CSV table of C-alpha atoms in Angstrom, one decimal:
chain,number,residue,atom,x,y,z
A,1,MET,CA,-8.8,-81.2,38.9
A,2,ALA,CA,-6.4,-83.1,37.0
A,3,GLU,CA,-7.8,-84.8,33.5
A,4,GLN,CA,-8.8,-88.4,33.4
A,5,ASN,CA,-7.8,-90.5,31.0
A,6,PHE,CA,-9.9,-92.7,28.3
A,7,SER,CA,-8.1,-95.5,29.8
A,8,ASP,CA,-9.5,-94.4,33.3
A,9,ILE,CA,-13.2,-93.7,33.1
A,10,GLY,CA,-13.8,-96.0,30.1
A,11,ARG,CA,-15.8,-94.7,26.7
A,12,VAL,CA,-19.3,-94.3,28.2
A,13,ALA,CA,-18.1,-92.1,30.9
A,14,ALA,CA,-16.3,-90.0,28.5
A,15,ILE,CA,-19.2,-89.1,26.2
A,16,GLU,CA,-21.1,-88.5,29.4
A,17,SER,CA,-18.4,-85.9,30.5
A,18,LEU,CA,-17.7,-84.1,27.4
A,19,TYR,CA,-21.4,-83.5,27.7
A,20,GLU,CA,-21.6,-81.8,31.2
A,21,GLY,CA,-22.6,-78.3,30.6
A,22,THR,CA,-23.5,-78.3,27.2
A,23,PRO,CA,-27.8,-78.3,26.4
A,24,PHE,CA,-27.4,-81.6,25.2
A,25,ASN,CA,-29.1,-84.8,26.2
A,26,PRO,CA,-26.5,-88.0,25.5
A,27,HIS,CA,-28.7,-90.4,26.0
A,28,GLU,CA,-31.3,-88.9,23.1
A,29,SER,CA,-32.0,-90.4,20.3
A,30,ALA,CA,-31.8,-88.2,17.2
A,31,TRP,CA,-35.3,-87.6,16.5
A,32,PHE,CA,-37.8,-84.7,16.5
A,33,GLU,CA,-41.5,-83.7,16.0
A,34,THR,CA,-42.1,-81.5,13.2
A,35,ALA,CA,-45.0,-79.2,14.5
A,36,SER,CA,-46.4,-79.8,10.8
A,37,LYS,CA,-45.9,-81.2,7.8
A,38,ALA,CA,-42.4,-80.4,6.5
A,39,TYR,CA,-39.7,-82.1,4.2
A,40,ILE,CA,-36.6,-84.2,6.2
A,41,THR,CA,-33.2,-83.4,5.2
A,42,THR,CA,-30.0,-85.1,5.6
A,43,GLN,CA,-27.0,-84.6,5.0
A,44,SER,CA,-22.9,-85.8,5.6
A,45,ARG,CA,-19.6,-85.3,6.2
A,46,VAL,CA,-16.5,-87.7,6.9
A,47,PHE,CA,-13.0,-85.2,8.0
A,48,LEU,CA,-9.5,-87.1,8.0
A,49,GLU,CA,-6.6,-86.1,8.9
A,50,GLY,CA,-4.1,-86.0,6.7
A,51,ILE,CA,-6.0,-85.4,4.0
A,52,ASP,CA,-9.3,-82.8,4.9
A,53,PHE,CA,-6.9,-81.0,8.0
A,54,ASP,CA,-3.4,-81.2,9.8
A,55,LEU,CA,-3.2,-81.1,13.1
A,56,VAL,CA,0.3,-79.3,13.2
A,57,TYR,CA,-1.8,-76.2,12.2
A,58,PHE,CA,-5.7,-77.1,12.7
A,59,PRO,CA,-6.7,-76.1,16.7
A,60,LEU,CA,-9.6,-78.9,17.3
A,61,LYS,CA,-11.6,-76.3,18.8
A,62,HIS,CA,-11.5,-74.9,15.0
A,63,LEU,CA,-12.0,-78.3,13.2
A,64,GLY,CA,-15.4,-78.8,15.8
A,65,TYR,CA,-16.9,-75.7,15.0
A,66,LYS,CA,-16.1,-76.4,11.0
A,67,SER,CA,-17.1,-79.7,11.1
A,68,VAL,CA,-20.7,-78.8,12.0
A,69,VAL,CA,-20.4,-75.6,9.3
A,70,ALA,CA,-20.3,-78.7,6.2
A,71,VAL,CA,-23.4,-80.4,6.7
A,72,THR,CA,-25.3,-77.1,8.4
A,73,GLY,CA,-24.9,-75.2,4.6
A,74,GLU,CA,-25.4,-78.6,2.9
A,75,LEU,CA,-28.6,-77.8,5.1
A,76,TYR,CA,-28.7,-74.5,4.2
A,77,ALA,CA,-28.5,-74.8,0.5
A,78,GLU,CA,-31.9,-76.8,0.3
A,79,MET,CA,-33.6,-74.1,1.8
A,80,SER,CA,-34.2,-76.9,5.3
A,81,HIS,CA,-32.8,-75.8,9.1
A,82,PRO,CA,-31.1,-78.1,11.3
A,83,ARG,CA,-32.8,-80.3,13.3
A,84,THR,CA,-30.1,-82.8,14.8
A,85,MET,CA,-26.7,-84.2,15.0
A,86,ASP,CA,-24.9,-87.4,15.3
A,87,ILE,CA,-21.3,-87.0,15.0
A,88,LYS,CA,-18.3,-90.4,15.7
A,89,ILE,CA,-15.4,-89.3,16.5
A,90,GLY,CA,-12.4,-92.1,15.7
A,91,VAL,CA,-10.2,-91.5,18.6
A,92,SER,CA,-6.1,-91.9,17.1
A,93,ALA,CA,-4.3,-93.0,20.6
A,94,LYS,CA,-2.2,-89.8,20.4
A,95,LEU,CA,-5.1,-87.8,21.2
A,96,ASP,CA,-6.6,-87.5,25.3
A,97,LEU,CA,-9.4,-86.4,26.6
A,98,ALA,CA,-8.5,-83.0,26.7
A,99,GLN,CA,-7.8,-82.8,23.8
A,100,VAL,CA,-11.3,-84.3,22.4
A,101,ARG,CA,-13.2,-82.1,24.8
A,102,GLU,CA,-11.4,-79.1,23.0
A,103,LEU,CA,-12.8,-80.4,19.6
A,104,TRP,CA,-16.2,-81.5,21.4
A,105,SER,CA,-16.3,-77.9,22.7
A,106,GLY,CA,-16.2,-76.1,18.6
A,107,ILE,CA,-18.7,-78.8,17.9
A,108,VAL,CA,-20.9,-77.3,20.7
A,109,ALA,CA,-20.7,-73.6,19.8
A,110,ALA,CA,-21.6,-74.7,15.9
A,111,ALA,CA,-24.6,-76.4,17.5
A,112,LYS,CA,-25.5,-73.8,19.3
A,113,ASP,CA,-25.0,-71.1,17.0
A,114,TYR,CA,-27.2,-73.1,13.9
A,115,GLY,CA,-30.0,-73.8,16.1
A,116,TYR,CA,-29.9,-78.0,16.7
A,117,CYS,CA,-32.0,-79.4,18.9
A,118,LYS,CA,-30.3,-82.7,19.4
A,119,VAL,CA,-26.2,-84.5,19.4
A,120,GLY,CA,-25.5,-87.5,19.7
A,121,LEU,CA,-22.4,-88.5,19.8
A,122,ASP,CA,-19.9,-91.7,19.9
A,123,LEU,CA,-16.3,-92.1,20.4
A,124,VAL,CA,-14.5,-94.8,18.8
A,125,PRO,CA,-11.1,-95.7,18.5
A,126,SER,CA,-8.8,-95.3,15.4
A,127,ARG,CA,-5.8,-96.7,14.1
A,128,ASN,CA,-5.6,-93.8,11.2
A,129,GLY,CA,-5.8,-90.9,13.2
A,130,LEU,CA,-8.4,-88.5,14.0
A,131,THR,CA,-11.5,-89.3,12.1
A,132,ILE,CA,-14.4,-87.0,12.8
A,133,ALA,CA,-18.0,-88.9,11.4
A,134,VAL,CA,-20.9,-85.8,10.9
A,135,SER,CA,-24.2,-86.3,10.1
A,136,ALA,CA,-26.9,-84.0,10.7
A,137,THR,CA,-31.1,-83.7,9.4
A,138,GLY,CA,-32.7,-80.5,8.9
A,139,GLU,CA,-37.0,-79.7,7.7
A,140,THR,CA,-38.4,-77.8,5.2
A,141,SER,CA,-41.9,-76.6,5.1
A,142,ILE,CA,-43.7,-78.3,3.0
A,143,ASN,CA,-44.5,-74.7,2.3
A,144,VAL,CA,-41.7,-74.0,1.0
A,145,VAL,CA,-42.4,-74.2,-2.9
A,146,ARG,CA,-38.9,-73.6,-5.1
A,147,PRO,CA,-39.7,-72.3,-8.3
A,148,LYS,CA,-38.3,-73.5,-11.8
A,149,ALA,CA,-35.1,-72.6,-12.5
A,150,GLU,CA,-34.9,-70.2,-15.5
A,151,THR,CA,-32.0,-68.7,-18.1
A,152,LYS,CA,-31.6,-65.6,-16.4
A,153,ASP,CA,-32.1,-66.6,-12.7
A,154,LEU,CA,-29.3,-64.5,-10.9
A,155,ILE,CA,-26.1,-66.6,-9.8
A,156,CYS,CA,-25.4,-65.4,-5.9
A,157,VAL,CA,-22.2,-66.0,-3.5
A,158,SER,CA,-22.7,-65.5,-0.1
A,159,GLY,CA,-19.1,-64.2,-0.1
A,160,SER,CA,-15.7,-63.7,-1.0
A,161,LEU,CA,-13.7,-67.3,-2.5
A,162,GLY,CA,-10.8,-68.2,-3.0
A,163,ALA,CA,-9.3,-67.0,0.6
A,164,ALA,CA,-9.8,-70.4,2.0
A,165,TYR,CA,-7.9,-72.0,-0.2
A,166,PHE,CA,-4.9,-69.2,-0.1
A,167,GLY,CA,-4.8,-69.4,3.9
A,168,GLN,CA,-4.5,-73.1,3.5
A,169,GLN,CA,-2.0,-72.7,1.2
A,170,VAL,CA,0.2,-70.9,4.1
A,171,LEU,CA,0.1,-72.7,6.2
A,172,GLU,CA,1.0,-75.2,4.7
A,173,ARG,CA,4.1,-72.8,3.3
A,174,GLU,CA,5.0,-71.8,6.9
A,175,LYS,CA,4.9,-75.8,8.4
A,176,ALA,CA,7.2,-76.9,5.3
A,177,ARG,CA,9.7,-73.1,6.6
A,178,PHE,CA,9.6,-74.6,10.1
A,179,ASP,CA,10.7,-78.2,9.2
A,180,LYS,CA,13.4,-76.6,7.2
A,181,GLU,CA,14.4,-74.0,8.8
A,182,GLY,CA,12.7,-73.9,13.0
A,183,SER,CA,11.5,-70.4,12.7
A,184,GLN,CA,8.3,-69.4,14.0
A,185,PRO,CA,5.8,-67.9,11.6
A,186,ASN,CA,5.0,-64.5,11.7
A,187,LEU,CA,1.0,-65.1,10.1
A,188,GLU,CA,-0.9,-61.5,11.4
A,189,LYS,CA,-0.4,-60.3,7.9
A,190,TYR,CA,-2.4,-63.7,6.3
A,191,ARG,CA,-4.9,-63.9,9.4
A,192,MET,CA,-8.4,-63.2,7.3
A,193,MET,CA,-7.1,-65.8,4.8
A,194,ILE,CA,-5.8,-68.4,7.4
A,195,GLY,CA,-9.3,-67.9,9.2
A,196,ALA,CA,-11.5,-68.1,6.3
A,197,TYR,CA,-9.7,-72.1,5.9
A,198,LEU,CA,-9.3,-72.4,9.9
A,199,LYS,CA,-13.0,-71.3,10.6
A,200,PRO,CA,-15.7,-70.8,8.3
A,201,GLU,CA,-19.3,-69.5,9.4
A,202,LEU,CA,-22.3,-69.0,8.0
A,203,SER,CA,-25.0,-66.5,9.0
A,204,PRO,CA,-27.5,-68.2,10.7
A,205,ASN,CA,-30.1,-66.5,10.0
A,206,VAL,CA,-30.0,-67.5,6.2
A,207,LEU,CA,-33.1,-69.3,6.1
A,208,LEU,CA,-34.9,-66.8,8.8
A,209,ASN,CA,-34.3,-63.8,5.9
A,210,LEU,CA,-35.0,-65.2,3.2
A,211,ASP,CA,-39.0,-66.3,4.5
A,212,ASP,CA,-38.9,-63.1,5.7
A,213,SER,CA,-38.1,-61.2,2.5
A,214,GLY,CA,-40.8,-63.7,0.8
A,215,ILE,CA,-37.8,-65.1,-1.7
A,216,THR,CA,-37.6,-68.0,-2.6
A,217,PRO,CA,-34.1,-69.1,-4.3
A,218,THR,CA,-35.0,-71.5,-7.5
A,219,MET,CA,-31.6,-74.0,-7.0
A,220,GLY,CA,-28.8,-73.9,-4.0
A,221,TYR,CA,-25.1,-75.2,-3.3
A,222,LEU,CA,-22.7,-74.8,-0.5
A,223,VAL,CA,-19.4,-74.1,-2.7
A,224,THR,CA,-17.0,-77.1,-1.0
A,225,ARG,CA,-15.0,-77.7,-4.1
A,226,GLY,CA,-14.3,-74.5,-6.2
A,227,LEU,CA,-16.9,-72.3,-7.5
A,228,ALA,CA,-16.5,-74.1,-10.9
A,229,ASP,CA,-17.3,-77.4,-9.1
A,230,ALA,CA,-21.1,-75.7,-7.8
A,231,VAL,CA,-21.8,-74.4,-11.0
A,232,LYS,CA,-21.3,-77.3,-12.9
A,233,ARG,CA,-23.5,-79.5,-10.4
A,234,LEU,CA,-26.4,-76.2,-10.7
A,235,VAL,CA,-25.7,-76.9,-14.8
A,236,ARG,CA,-26.2,-80.2,-14.2
A,237,ASP,CA,-29.4,-80.6,-12.4
A,238,SER,CA,-31.5,-77.4,-13.9
A,239,GLY,CA,-30.7,-79.0,-17.3
A,240,LEU,CA,-29.9,-75.3,-18.1
A,241,GLY,CA,-25.9,-73.1,-18.8
A,242,ALA,CA,-24.6,-70.9,-16.4
A,243,LYS,CA,-22.6,-67.8,-17.3
A,244,ILE,CA,-20.1,-66.5,-14.7
A,245,TYR,CA,-18.4,-62.9,-15.0
A,246,ALA,CA,-14.6,-63.3,-13.9
A,247,GLN,CA,-14.6,-59.8,-12.5
A,248,LYS,CA,-17.8,-59.9,-10.4
A,249,ILE,CA,-15.7,-62.3,-8.1
A,250,PRO,CA,-15.7,-61.4,-4.5
A,251,PHE,CA,-11.8,-61.5,-3.3
A,252,GLU,CA,-10.2,-60.6,0.4
A,253,GLY,CA,-8.8,-57.2,-0.2
A,254,ASN,CA,-5.2,-58.3,-0.6
A,255,SER,CA,-5.9,-61.4,-2.7
A,256,PHE,CA,-4.3,-60.5,-5.3
A,257,GLU,CA,-1.2,-59.1,-3.2
A,258,LEU,CA,-1.2,-62.7,-1.5
A,259,GLY,CA,-2.1,-64.3,-5.3
A,260,LYS,CA,1.5,-63.0,-6.4
A,261,GLU,CA,3.7,-64.0,-3.3
A,262,LEU,CA,1.9,-67.7,-3.4
A,263,ASP,CA,2.3,-67.9,-7.8
A,264,ILE,CA,-1.5,-68.4,-7.7
A,265,ASP,CA,-3.9,-66.7,-9.8
A,266,PRO,CA,-6.6,-65.4,-7.2
A,267,ILE,CA,-9.7,-66.0,-10.1
A,268,SER,CA,-8.1,-70.1,-10.6
A,269,ALA,CA,-8.6,-70.4,-6.4
A,270,ALA,CA,-11.7,-69.3,-6.5
A,271,MET,CA,-12.8,-71.7,-9.3
A,272,ASN,CA,-11.1,-74.9,-8.2
A,273,GLY,CA,-9.6,-74.0,-4.8
A,274,GLY,CA,-12.3,-75.3,-2.3
A,275,GLU,CA,-12.9,-75.3,1.8
A,276,ASP,CA,-15.0,-72.1,0.9
A,277,TYR,CA,-18.5,-72.7,2.6
A,278,LYS,CA,-19.8,-70.0,0.6
A,279,LEU,CA,-23.9,-70.6,0.1
A,280,LEU,CA,-24.6,-70.4,-4.1
A,281,PHE,CA,-28.0,-69.6,-4.6
A,282,THR,CA,-30.0,-68.6,-7.9
A,283,VAL,CA,-32.4,-66.0,-7.8
A,284,PRO,CA,-35.3,-65.3,-10.0
A,285,ILE,CA,-34.1,-62.0,-12.4
A,286,SER,CA,-37.9,-60.9,-11.4
A,287,GLN,CA,-36.8,-59.8,-7.4
A,288,TYR,CA,-32.8,-58.9,-8.1
A,289,GLU,CA,-34.2,-55.5,-6.2
A,290,LYS,CA,-35.7,-56.6,-3.4
A,291,PHE,CA,-32.2,-59.4,-3.1
A,292,ARG,CA,-30.1,-56.9,-3.9
A,293,HIS,CA,-31.4,-54.1,-1.0
A,294,ASP,CA,-32.2,-57.1,1.6
A,295,PHE,CA,-29.6,-59.7,0.9
A,296,GLN,CA,-26.0,-57.1,1.0
A,297,THR,CA,-23.8,-59.8,1.7
A,298,PHE,CA,-24.0,-62.0,-1.3
A,299,ASP,CA,-22.7,-61.1,-4.9
A,300,ILE,CA,-23.9,-61.5,-7.9
A,301,VAL,CA,-22.0,-63.5,-9.7
A,302,GLY,CA,-23.4,-64.5,-12.8
A,303,HIS,CA,-27.1,-65.8,-14.3
A,304,LEU,CA,-28.2,-69.1,-16.1
A,305,ALA,CA,-28.7,-69.3,-19.8
A,306,LEU,CA,-29.7,-71.3,-22.6
A,307,PRO,CA,-28.7,-75.2,-22.0
A,308,GLU,CA,-26.4,-75.0,-25.3
A,309,VAL,CA,-24.0,-72.2,-23.4
A,310,GLY,CA,-22.9,-74.6,-20.8
A,311,ALA,CA,-20.6,-73.8,-17.9
A,312,VAL,CA,-18.3,-70.6,-19.0
A,313,MET,CA,-16.6,-68.4,-16.8
A,314,VAL,CA,-16.6,-64.5,-19.4
A,315,THR,CA,-13.1,-62.6,-19.1
A,316,PRO,CA,-13.0,-59.2,-19.3
A,317,ASP,CA,-12.7,-58.7,-22.8
A,318,GLY,CA,-16.1,-61.2,-23.7
A,319,LEU,CA,-14.3,-64.3,-24.2
A,320,GLU,CA,-16.0,-66.8,-22.7
A,321,MET,CA,-14.1,-70.0,-21.3
A,322,PRO,CA,-15.6,-73.8,-20.7
A,323,MET,CA,-15.0,-74.3,-16.8
A,324,ARG,CA,-13.0,-76.6,-15.6
A,325,ALA,CA,-13.6,-78.7,-12.2
A,326,GLN,CA,-12.3,-81.3,-10.1
A,327,GLY,CA,-13.5,-84.5,-10.2
A,328,TRP,CA,-15.2,-83.9,-13.6
A,329,VAL,CA,-15.4,-85.5,-17.3
A,330,GLU,CA,-13.7,-82.5,-19.2
A,331,ASN,CA,-15.2,-83.9,-22.4
A,332,ASP,CA,-19.0,-84.0,-21.1
A,333,GLU,CA,-20.9,-81.5,-21.8
A,334,ASP,CA,-23.5,-81.4,-18.4
């Protein structure tokens, strides 16, 4: 059957058609009842075409999936289990219903992967390209009480850093080359880096595993604007200092080779590149052995320190360098 156009069926029928074959209901309000007393958390994110993504090389299904991961990761960082989500899509004239359906399929796939029970959707016109606004709520048991952050708490991240930034840079380079020369790119050797940018993923079981292990992180963040930004937020919120050890930062296998090719320092990409979508937790040092055993996908990259230390990166030769991050006034001591 031929795909219908928005002008043929209207906005309401288009929304209903997008829900067909999914476990979600277009007419349900995004609310839920808690089985017991709980904390309710809300997170939101807006993705703008030309700012956050380029449809020349960003598959719509991956874009839908990534938009859900963005808010889900923020919930995870707060030890909050995903429950409901509300999506508003600003549709530009260049997109037809089939393309919006592809975007929606990625949203639905992620919503199922991460355990959302209700998903709301609205479609609105947009004159400035595709826009995706995502708002999600999560639930944290009232029994989950985070310990106070202390010096020597371990700073841990859930995977390699800088790969997404490298992947984006490769895509931008090949787009420019295609525009200039018309040559089709061969991206196979960059598959891992490009995948880290186009379709980041989180472990859906990370909170359940923390519950089962009895480990409660003292602080948590989603690394989306580089490790330096996350660490500076950690220092601000904890009132403590933090040391990150450069040799402990995890990288994808060919990061240094690609760094030479692009003339980008992998450490700079990890610290300030962004788009990694990795979790950063601080864990009491008393739980070091258990954490290392139960969470082998996490890497310990540093530790909290006395407040006067600030946010510093320690080089392999022991030099402590103050961190710089976009969006911060660099002469402020956080």
